[in-house]
């Protein structure tokens, strides 16, 4: 039976003098089989979340939203060890600094998906997978954003996809596929008024 844990960080709303340097912080660790965690953080605040799962068949979903200038940040790190884990990160906002890191360091059959959208953001995504039959996808979309995405995969039958869309964006993508065979890499960058840089490094057979 799947055990589920829901964690939400919501800001209190009030009138009068604005409150500065608001913080939403969460740290969760799960050990075992079929664990599930959903973390939601929002508001005009600095959002930070750390999730660690060790076992088999666990799911981690992280949602971070907010606005308020680049002094406000969304930061997340998900670390998963074992077999058949899934990690999903959604970061949305305007004039916000987004950073996402997914570490699936050992095992096999892991899935990782990161969506970073908005306007005027600085967004960075890092996915590291070490094993076989891994799948990773990053989508960075919006207007006037500075997007950077890195996917690193080791061993065989892995798939990496990076999609960077929008107008007026600066897009950088870097995919490393090494020590394996039968791996796939897809990079898509398009829009108007954009600057694109893409690098794919392979060691083995695609």
JSON list of C-alpha atoms in Angstrom, two decimals:
[
{"chain": "A", "resi": 1, "resn": "UNK", "atom": "CA", "xyz": [0.00, 0.00, 0.00]},
{"chain": "A", "resi": 2, "resn": "UNK", "atom": "CA", "xyz": [1.37, 3.38, -0.99]},
{"chain": "A", "resi": 3, "resn": "UNK", "atom": "CA", "xyz": [1.91, 5.80, 1.85]},
{"chain": "A", "resi": 4, "resn": "UNK", "atom": "CA", "xyz": [1.38, 9.45, 0.98]},
{"chain": "A", "resi": 5, "resn": "UNK", "atom": "CA", "xyz": [2.61, 12.61, 2.65]},
{"chain": "A", "resi": 6, "resn": "UNK", "atom": "CA", "xyz": [1.50, 16.11, 1.65]},
{"chain": "A", "resi": 7, "resn": "UNK", "atom": "CA", "xyz": [3.45, 19.16, 2.80]},
{"chain": "A", "resi": 8, "resn": "UNK", "atom": "CA", "xyz": [2.38, 22.72, 2.01]},
{"chain": "A", "resi": 9, "resn": "UNK", "atom": "CA", "xyz": [4.04, 26.01, 2.80]},
{"chain": "A", "resi": 10, "resn": "UNK", "atom": "CA", "xyz": [1.58, 28.84, 2.43]},
{"chain": "A", "resi": 11, "resn": "UNK", "atom": "CA", "xyz": [2.02, 32.47, 3.33]},
{"chain": "A", "resi": 12, "resn": "UNK", "atom": "CA", "xyz": [-0.32, 34.30, 5.65]},
{"chain": "A", "resi": 13, "resn": "UNK", "atom": "CA", "xyz": [-1.93, 37.24, 3.92]},
{"chain": "A", "resi": 14, "resn": "UNK", "atom": "CA", "xyz": [-2.42, 40.57, 5.63]},
{"chain": "A", "resi": 15, "resn": "UNK", "atom": "CA", "xyz": [-2.68, 44.31, 5.16]},
{"chain": "A", "resi": 16, "resn": "UNK", "atom": "CA", "xyz": [-0.44, 47.15, 6.23]},
{"chain": "A", "resi": 17, "resn": "UNK", "atom": "CA", "xyz": [3.33, 47.27, 6.23]},
{"chain": "A", "resi": 18, "resn": "UNK", "atom": "CA", "xyz": [4.85, 44.74, 3.81]},
{"chain": "A", "resi": 19, "resn": "UNK", "atom": "CA", "xyz": [6.89, 41.93, 5.31]},
{"chain": "A", "resi": 20, "resn": "UNK", "atom": "CA", "xyz": [10.29, 41.36, 3.73]},
{"chain": "A", "resi": 21, "resn": "UNK", "atom": "CA", "xyz": [12.53, 38.30, 3.48]},
{"chain": "A", "resi": 22, "resn": "UNK", "atom": "CA", "xyz": [9.76, 35.76, 3.95]},
{"chain": "A", "resi": 23, "resn": "UNK", "atom": "CA", "xyz": [10.96, 32.17, 3.93]},
{"chain": "A", "resi": 24, "resn": "UNK", "atom": "CA", "xyz": [9.32, 28.82, 3.14]},
{"chain": "A", "resi": 25, "resn": "UNK", "atom": "CA", "xyz": [11.62, 25.91, 4.02]},
{"chain": "A", "resi": 26, "resn": "UNK", "atom": "CA", "xyz": [10.98, 22.18, 4.05]},
{"chain": "A", "resi": 27, "resn": "UNK", "atom": "CA", "xyz": [13.14, 19.08, 4.48]},
{"chain": "A", "resi": 28, "resn": "UNK", "atom": "CA", "xyz": [11.74, 15.56, 4.08]},
{"chain": "A", "resi": 29, "resn": "UNK", "atom": "CA", "xyz": [13.40, 12.13, 4.19]},
{"chain": "A", "resi": 30, "resn": "UNK", "atom": "CA", "xyz": [11.67, 8.84, 3.37]},
{"chain": "A", "resi": 31, "resn": "UNK", "atom": "CA", "xyz": [13.02, 5.29, 3.53]},
{"chain": "A", "resi": 32, "resn": "UNK", "atom": "CA", "xyz": [11.22, 2.20, 2.27]},
{"chain": "A", "resi": 33, "resn": "UNK", "atom": "CA", "xyz": [8.96, 1.04, -0.53]},
{"chain": "A", "resi": 34, "resn": "UNK", "atom": "CA", "xyz": [6.31, 2.97, -2.49]},
{"chain": "A", "resi": 35, "resn": "UNK", "atom": "CA", "xyz": [6.72, 6.27, -0.69]},
{"chain": "A", "resi": 36, "resn": "UNK", "atom": "CA", "xyz": [5.03, 9.44, -1.99]},
{"chain": "A", "resi": 37, "resn": "UNK", "atom": "CA", "xyz": [5.64, 13.10, -1.17]},
{"chain": "A", "resi": 38, "resn": "UNK", "atom": "CA", "xyz": [4.14, 16.31, -2.55]},
{"chain": "A", "resi": 39, "resn": "UNK", "atom": "CA", "xyz": [5.53, 19.69, -1.50]},
{"chain": "A", "resi": 40, "resn": "UNK", "atom": "CA", "xyz": [3.86, 22.98, -2.47]},
{"chain": "A", "resi": 41, "resn": "UNK", "atom": "CA", "xyz": [5.44, 26.34, -1.74]},
{"chain": "A", "resi": 42, "resn": "UNK", "atom": "CA", "xyz": [4.08, 29.68, -2.94]},
{"chain": "A", "resi": 43, "resn": "UNK", "atom": "CA", "xyz": [3.81, 33.38, -2.39]},
{"chain": "A", "resi": 44, "resn": "UNK", "atom": "CA", "xyz": [6.12, 36.37, -2.43]},
{"chain": "A", "resi": 45, "resn": "UNK", "atom": "CA", "xyz": [8.88, 34.52, -0.61]},
{"chain": "A", "resi": 46, "resn": "UNK", "atom": "CA", "xyz": [12.12, 32.59, -0.80]},
{"chain": "A", "resi": 47, "resn": "UNK", "atom": "CA", "xyz": [11.16, 28.93, -1.24]},
{"chain": "A", "resi": 48, "resn": "UNK", "atom": "CA", "xyz": [13.59, 26.13, -0.40]},
{"chain": "A", "resi": 49, "resn": "UNK", "atom": "CA", "xyz": [12.86, 22.41, -0.37]},
{"chain": "A", "resi": 50, "resn": "UNK", "atom": "CA", "xyz": [14.96, 19.28, 0.10]},
{"chain": "A", "resi": 51, "resn": "UNK", "atom": "CA", "xyz": [13.64, 15.75, -0.44]},
{"chain": "A", "resi": 52, "resn": "UNK", "atom": "CA", "xyz": [15.56, 12.49, 0.05]},
{"chain": "A", "resi": 53, "resn": "UNK", "atom": "CA", "xyz": [14.11, 9.06, -0.72]},
{"chain": "A", "resi": 54, "resn": "UNK", "atom": "CA", "xyz": [15.86, 5.72, -0.34]},
{"chain": "A", "resi": 55, "resn": "UNK", "atom": "CA", "xyz": [14.17, 2.50, -1.37]},
{"chain": "A", "resi": 56, "resn": "UNK", "atom": "CA", "xyz": [11.99, 1.29, -4.24]},
{"chain": "A", "resi": 57, "resn": "UNK", "atom": "CA", "xyz": [9.22, 2.84, -6.33]},
{"chain": "A", "resi": 58, "resn": "UNK", "atom": "CA", "xyz": [8.92, 6.23, -4.63]},
{"chain": "A", "resi": 59, "resn": "UNK", "atom": "CA", "xyz": [7.45, 9.46, -6.05]},
{"chain": "A", "resi": 60, "resn": "UNK", "atom": "CA", "xyz": [8.44, 13.05, -5.28]},
{"chain": "A", "resi": 61, "resn": "UNK", "atom": "CA", "xyz": [6.49, 16.04, -6.58]},
{"chain": "A", "resi": 62, "resn": "UNK", "atom": "CA", "xyz": [7.59, 19.59, -5.88]},
{"chain": "A", "resi": 63, "resn": "UNK", "atom": "CA", "xyz": [5.68, 22.75, -6.82]},
{"chain": "A", "resi": 64, "resn": "UNK", "atom": "CA", "xyz": [7.17, 26.20, -6.24]},
{"chain": "A", "resi": 65, "resn": "UNK", "atom": "CA", "xyz": [5.57, 29.45, -7.42]},
{"chain": "A", "resi": 66, "resn": "UNK", "atom": "CA", "xyz": [5.96, 33.12, -6.66]},
{"chain": "A", "resi": 67, "resn": "UNK", "atom": "CA", "xyz": [6.82, 36.61, -7.84]},
{"chain": "A", "resi": 68, "resn": "UNK", "atom": "CA", "xyz": [8.65, 39.55, -6.39]},
{"chain": "A", "resi": 69, "resn": "UNK", "atom": "CA", "xyz": [11.96, 40.13, -8.12]},
{"chain": "A", "resi": 70, "resn": "UNK", "atom": "CA", "xyz": [15.18, 38.20, -8.39]},
{"chain": "A", "resi": 71, "resn": "UNK", "atom": "CA", "xyz": [15.77, 38.66, -4.67]},
{"chain": "A", "resi": 72, "resn": "UNK", "atom": "CA", "xyz": [13.07, 35.96, -4.34]},
{"chain": "A", "resi": 73, "resn": "UNK", "atom": "CA", "xyz": [14.15, 32.44, -5.14]},
{"chain": "A", "resi": 74, "resn": "UNK", "atom": "CA", "xyz": [12.81, 28.93, -5.70]},
{"chain": "A", "resi": 75, "resn": "UNK", "atom": "CA", "xyz": [15.39, 26.30, -4.81]},
{"chain": "A", "resi": 76, "resn": "UNK", "atom": "CA", "xyz": [14.86, 22.56, -4.76]},
{"chain": "A", "resi": 77, "resn": "UNK", "atom": "CA", "xyz": [16.93, 19.43, -4.47]},
{"chain": "A", "resi": 78, "resn": "UNK", "atom": "CA", "xyz": [15.59, 15.89, -4.79]},
{"chain": "A", "resi": 79, "resn": "UNK", "atom": "CA", "xyz": [17.87, 12.94, -4.06]},
{"chain": "A", "resi": 80, "resn": "UNK", "atom": "CA", "xyz": [16.67, 9.41, -4.79]},
{"chain": "A", "resi": 81, "resn": "UNK", "atom": "CA", "xyz": [18.56, 6.16, -4.23]},
{"chain": "A", "resi": 82, "resn": "UNK", "atom": "CA", "xyz": [17.32, 2.72, -5.21]},
{"chain": "A", "resi": 83, "resn": "UNK", "atom": "CA", "xyz": [15.08, 1.50, -8.03]},
{"chain": "A", "resi": 84, "resn": "UNK", "atom": "CA", "xyz": [12.20, 2.93, -10.09]},
{"chain": "A", "resi": 85, "resn": "UNK", "atom": "CA", "xyz": [11.84, 6.36, -8.52]},
{"chain": "A", "resi": 86, "resn": "UNK", "atom": "CA", "xyz": [10.03, 9.33, -10.07]},
{"chain": "A", "resi": 87, "resn": "UNK", "atom": "CA", "xyz": [10.85, 13.01, -9.48]},
{"chain": "A", "resi": 88, "resn": "UNK", "atom": "CA", "xyz": [8.77, 15.93, -10.80]},
{"chain": "A", "resi": 89, "resn": "UNK", "atom": "CA", "xyz": [9.60, 19.61, -10.25]},
{"chain": "A", "resi": 90, "resn": "UNK", "atom": "CA", "xyz": [7.45, 22.58, -11.29]},
{"chain": "A", "resi": 91, "resn": "UNK", "atom": "CA", "xyz": [8.76, 26.11, -10.77]},
{"chain": "A", "resi": 92, "resn": "UNK", "atom": "CA", "xyz": [6.70, 29.09, -11.95]},
{"chain": "A", "resi": 93, "resn": "UNK", "atom": "CA", "xyz": [6.99, 32.81, -11.37]},
{"chain": "A", "resi": 94, "resn": "UNK", "atom": "CA", "xyz": [7.91, 36.22, -12.72]},
{"chain": "A", "resi": 95, "resn": "UNK", "atom": "CA", "xyz": [11.25, 37.93, -12.04]},
{"chain": "A", "resi": 96, "resn": "UNK", "atom": "CA", "xyz": [12.30, 34.97, -9.91]},
{"chain": "A", "resi": 97, "resn": "UNK", "atom": "CA", "xyz": [15.50, 32.93, -9.63]},
{"chain": "A", "resi": 98, "resn": "UNK", "atom": "CA", "xyz": [14.70, 29.22, -10.04]},
{"chain": "A", "resi": 99, "resn": "UNK", "atom": "CA", "xyz": [17.15, 26.41, -9.30]},
{"chain": "A", "resi": 100, "resn": "UNK", "atom": "CA", "xyz": [16.31, 22.71, -9.45]},
{"chain": "A", "resi": 101, "resn": "UNK", "atom": "CA", "xyz": [18.60, 19.75, -8.84]},
{"chain": "A", "resi": 102, "resn": "UNK", "atom": "CA", "xyz": [17.58, 16.09, -9.17]},
{"chain": "A", "resi": 103, "resn": "UNK", "atom": "CA", "xyz": [20.08, 13.41, -8.12]},
{"chain": "A", "resi": 104, "resn": "UNK", "atom": "CA", "xyz": [19.20, 9.81, -8.97]},
{"chain": "A", "resi": 105, "resn": "UNK", "atom": "CA", "xyz": [22.60, 8.46, -8.12]},
{"chain": "A", "resi": 106, "resn": "UNK", "atom": "CA", "xyz": [22.23, 4.72, -8.21]},
{"chain": "A", "resi": 107, "resn": "UNK", "atom": "CA", "xyz": [19.81, 2.03, -9.33]},
{"chain": "A", "resi": 108, "resn": "UNK", "atom": "CA", "xyz": [17.72, 1.84, -12.49]},
{"chain": "A", "resi": 109, "resn": "UNK", "atom": "CA", "xyz": [14.44, 2.81, -14.12]},
{"chain": "A", "resi": 110, "resn": "UNK", "atom": "CA", "xyz": [14.31, 6.32, -12.68]},
{"chain": "A", "resi": 111, "resn": "UNK", "atom": "CA", "xyz": [12.26, 9.15, -14.21]},
{"chain": "A", "resi": 112, "resn": "UNK", "atom": "CA", "xyz": [12.89, 12.87, -13.75]},
{"chain": "A", "resi": 113, "resn": "UNK", "atom": "CA", "xyz": [10.89, 15.79, -15.13]},
{"chain": "A", "resi": 114, "resn": "UNK", "atom": "CA", "xyz": [11.49, 19.51, -14.55]},
{"chain": "A", "resi": 115, "resn": "UNK", "atom": "CA", "xyz": [9.27, 22.38, -15.79]},
{"chain": "A", "resi": 116, "resn": "UNK", "atom": "CA", "xyz": [10.42, 25.97, -15.28]},
{"chain": "A", "resi": 117, "resn": "UNK", "atom": "CA", "xyz": [8.19, 28.70, -16.73]},
{"chain": "A", "resi": 118, "resn": "UNK", "atom": "CA", "xyz": [7.51, 32.40, -16.35]},
{"chain": "A", "resi": 119, "resn": "UNK", "atom": "CA", "xyz": [8.73, 35.84, -17.41]},
{"chain": "A", "resi": 120, "resn": "UNK", "atom": "CA", "xyz": [12.00, 37.56, -16.60]},
{"chain": "A", "resi": 121, "resn": "UNK", "atom": "CA", "xyz": [13.36, 34.59, -14.68]},
{"chain": "A", "resi": 122, "resn": "UNK", "atom": "CA", "xyz": [16.79, 33.10, -14.22]},
{"chain": "A", "resi": 123, "resn": "UNK", "atom": "CA", "xyz": [16.20, 29.34, -14.32]},
{"chain": "A", "resi": 124, "resn": "UNK", "atom": "CA", "xyz": [18.73, 26.55, -13.86]},
{"chain": "A", "resi": 125, "resn": "UNK", "atom": "CA", "xyz": [18.05, 22.81, -13.91]},
{"chain": "A", "resi": 126, "resn": "UNK", "atom": "CA", "xyz": [20.51, 20.00, -13.15]},
{"chain": "A", "resi": 127, "resn": "UNK", "atom": "CA", "xyz": [19.64, 16.31, -13.46]},
{"chain": "A", "resi": 128, "resn": "UNK", "atom": "CA", "xyz": [22.15, 13.54, -12.69]},
{"chain": "A", "resi": 129, "resn": "UNK", "atom": "CA", "xyz": [21.24, 9.90, -13.30]},
{"chain": "A", "resi": 130, "resn": "UNK", "atom": "CA", "xyz": [23.56, 6.93, -12.82]},
{"chain": "A", "resi": 131, "resn": "UNK", "atom": "CA", "xyz": [22.11, 3.60, -13.87]},
{"chain": "A", "resi": 132, "resn": "UNK", "atom": "CA", "xyz": [20.17, 1.94, -16.66]},
{"chain": "A", "resi": 133, "resn": "UNK", "atom": "CA", "xyz": [16.81, 2.65, -18.32]},
{"chain": "A", "resi": 134, "resn": "UNK", "atom": "CA", "xyz": [16.65, 6.21, -17.02]},
{"chain": "A", "resi": 135, "resn": "UNK", "atom": "CA", "xyz": [14.45, 8.97, -18.48]},
{"chain": "A", "resi": 136, "resn": "UNK", "atom": "CA", "xyz": [14.93, 12.72, -18.01]},
{"chain": "A", "resi": 137, "resn": "UNK", "atom": "CA", "xyz": [13.09, 15.71, -19.48]},
{"chain": "A", "resi": 138, "resn": "UNK", "atom": "CA", "xyz": [13.52, 19.44, -18.87]},
{"chain": "A", "resi": 139, "resn": "UNK", "atom": "CA", "xyz": [11.20, 22.13, -20.25]},
{"chain": "A", "resi": 140, "resn": "UNK", "atom": "CA", "xyz": [12.06, 25.80, -19.82]},
{"chain": "A", "resi": 141, "resn": "UNK", "atom": "CA", "xyz": [9.49, 28.15, -21.32]},
{"chain": "A", "resi": 142, "resn": "UNK", "atom": "CA", "xyz": [8.54, 31.82, -21.16]},
{"chain": "A", "resi": 143, "resn": "UNK", "atom": "CA", "xyz": [9.62, 35.33, -22.12]},
{"chain": "A", "resi": 144, "resn": "UNK", "atom": "CA", "xyz": [12.85, 37.24, -21.43]},
{"chain": "A", "resi": 145, "resn": "UNK", "atom": "CA", "xyz": [14.27, 34.39, -19.37]},
{"chain": "A", "resi": 146, "resn": "UNK", "atom": "CA", "xyz": [17.83, 33.18, -18.86]},
{"chain": "A", "resi": 147, "resn": "UNK", "atom": "CA", "xyz": [17.62, 29.38, -19.03]},
{"chain": "A", "resi": 148, "resn": "UNK", "atom": "CA", "xyz": [20.30, 26.81, -18.34]},
{"chain": "A", "resi": 149, "resn": "UNK", "atom": "CA", "xyz": [19.79, 23.06, -18.32]},
{"chain": "A", "resi": 150, "resn": "UNK", "atom": "CA", "xyz": [22.25, 20.22, -17.71]},
{"chain": "A", "resi": 151, "resn": "UNK", "atom": "CA", "xyz": [21.48, 16.50, -17.90]},
{"chain": "A", "resi": 152, "resn": "UNK", "atom": "CA", "xyz": [24.15, 13.92, -17.06]},
{"chain": "A", "resi": 153, "resn": "UNK", "atom": "CA", "xyz": [23.45, 10.21, -17.59]},
{"chain": "A", "resi": 154, "resn": "UNK", "atom": "CA", "xyz": [25.70, 7.18, -17.20]},
{"chain": "A", "resi": 155, "resn": "UNK", "atom": "CA", "xyz": [25.34, 3.62, -18.51]},
{"chain": "A", "resi": 156, "resn": "UNK", "atom": "CA", "xyz": [22.83, 2.28, -21.04]},
{"chain": "A", "resi": 157, "resn": "UNK", "atom": "CA", "xyz": [19.32, 2.65, -22.50]},
{"chain": "A", "resi": 158, "resn": "UNK", "atom": "CA", "xyz": [18.85, 6.16, -21.16]},
{"chain": "A", "resi": 159, "resn": "UNK", "atom": "CA", "xyz": [16.85, 9.02, -22.69]},
{"chain": "A", "resi": 160, "resn": "UNK", "atom": "CA", "xyz": [17.48, 12.75, -22.21]},
{"chain": "A", "resi": 161, "resn": "UNK", "atom": "CA", "xyz": [15.28, 15.56, -23.57]},
{"chain": "A", "resi": 162, "resn": "UNK", "atom": "CA", "xyz": [15.68, 19.33, -23.24]},
{"chain": "A", "resi": 163, "resn": "UNK", "atom": "CA", "xyz": [13.03, 21.77, -24.57]},
{"chain": "A", "resi": 164, "resn": "UNK", "atom": "CA", "xyz": [13.68, 25.51, -24.36]},
{"chain": "A", "resi": 165, "resn": "UNK", "atom": "CA", "xyz": [10.96, 27.73, -25.87]},
{"chain": "A", "resi": 166, "resn": "UNK", "atom": "CA", "xyz": [9.88, 31.35, -25.81]},
{"chain": "A", "resi": 167, "resn": "UNK", "atom": "CA", "xyz": [10.65, 34.92, -26.83]},
{"chain": "A", "resi": 168, "resn": "UNK", "atom": "CA", "xyz": [13.70, 36.99, -25.93]},
{"chain": "A", "resi": 169, "resn": "UNK", "atom": "CA", "xyz": [15.32, 34.15, -24.00]},
{"chain": "A", "resi": 170, "resn": "UNK", "atom": "CA", "xyz": [18.93, 33.14, -23.57]},
{"chain": "A", "resi": 171, "resn": "UNK", "atom": "CA", "xyz": [19.04, 29.33, -23.65]},
{"chain": "A", "resi": 172, "resn": "UNK", "atom": "CA", "xyz": [21.96, 27.09, -22.71]},
{"chain": "A", "resi": 173, "resn": "UNK", "atom": "CA", "xyz": [21.75, 23.30, -22.73]},
{"chain": "A", "resi": 174, "resn": "UNK", "atom": "CA", "xyz": [24.36, 20.68, -21.92]},
{"chain": "A", "resi": 175, "resn": "UNK", "atom": "CA", "xyz": [23.81, 16.91, -22.15]},
{"chain": "A", "resi": 176, "resn": "UNK", "atom": "CA", "xyz": [26.43, 14.35, -21.11]},
{"chain": "A", "resi": 177, "resn": "UNK", "atom": "CA", "xyz": [25.83, 10.68, -21.97]},
{"chain": "A", "resi": 178, "resn": "UNK", "atom": "CA", "xyz": [28.73, 8.40, -21.10]},
{"chain": "A", "resi": 179, "resn": "UNK", "atom": "CA", "xyz": [29.88, 4.88, -20.27]},
{"chain": "A", "resi": 180, "resn": "UNK", "atom": "CA", "xyz": [26.96, 3.26, -22.06]},
{"chain": "A", "resi": 181, "resn": "UNK", "atom": "CA", "xyz": [25.12, 2.30, -25.20]},
{"chain": "A", "resi": 182, "resn": "UNK", "atom": "CA", "xyz": [21.66, 2.56, -26.77]},
{"chain": "A", "resi": 183, "resn": "UNK", "atom": "CA", "xyz": [21.16, 6.05, -25.31]},
{"chain": "A", "resi": 184, "resn": "UNK", "atom": "CA", "xyz": [19.01, 8.83, -26.80]},
{"chain": "A", "resi": 185, "resn": "UNK", "atom": "CA", "xyz": [19.45, 12.62, -26.65]},
{"chain": "A", "resi": 186, "resn": "UNK", "atom": "CA", "xyz": [16.92, 15.21, -27.89]},
{"chain": "A", "resi": 187, "resn": "UNK", "atom": "CA", "xyz": [17.45, 18.99, -27.71]},
{"chain": "A", "resi": 188, "resn": "UNK", "atom": "CA", "xyz": [14.90, 21.51, -29.00]},
{"chain": "A", "resi": 189, "resn": "UNK", "atom": "CA", "xyz": [15.45, 25.29, -28.81]},
{"chain": "A", "resi": 190, "resn": "UNK", "atom": "CA", "xyz": [13.21, 27.72, -30.65]},
{"chain": "A", "resi": 191, "resn": "UNK", "atom": "CA", "xyz": [11.43, 31.06, -30.45]},
{"chain": "A", "resi": 192, "resn": "UNK", "atom": "CA", "xyz": [11.92, 34.67, -31.55]},
{"chain": "A", "resi": 193, "resn": "UNK", "atom": "CA", "xyz": [14.68, 37.03, -30.48]},
{"chain": "A", "resi": 194, "resn": "UNK", "atom": "CA", "xyz": [16.55, 34.27, -28.65]},
{"chain": "A", "resi": 195, "resn": "UNK", "atom": "CA", "xyz": [20.16, 33.21, -28.16]},
{"chain": "A", "resi": 196, "resn": "UNK", "atom": "CA", "xyz": [20.74, 29.46, -28.14]},
{"chain": "A", "resi": 197, "resn": "UNK", "atom": "CA", "xyz": [23.76, 27.38, -27.12]},
{"chain": "A", "resi": 198, "resn": "UNK", "atom": "CA", "xyz": [23.64, 23.58, -27.09]},
{"chain": "A", "resi": 199, "resn": "UNK", "atom": "CA", "xyz": [26.30, 21.01, -26.29]},
{"chain": "A", "resi": 200, "resn": "UNK", "atom": "CA", "xyz": [25.98, 17.22, -26.42]},
{"chain": "A", "resi": 201, "resn": "UNK", "atom": "CA", "xyz": [28.82, 14.97, -25.24]},
{"chain": "A", "resi": 202, "resn": "UNK", "atom": "CA", "xyz": [28.58, 11.21, -25.75]},
{"chain": "A", "resi": 203, "resn": "UNK", "atom": "CA", "xyz": [30.86, 8.36, -24.79]},
{"chain": "A", "resi": 204, "resn": "UNK", "atom": "CA", "xyz": [29.45, 5.13, -26.17]},
{"chain": "A", "resi": 205, "resn": "UNK", "atom": "CA", "xyz": [26.75, 4.41, -28.72]},
{"chain": "A", "resi": 206, "resn": "UNK", "atom": "CA", "xyz": [23.58, 6.45, -29.27]}
]
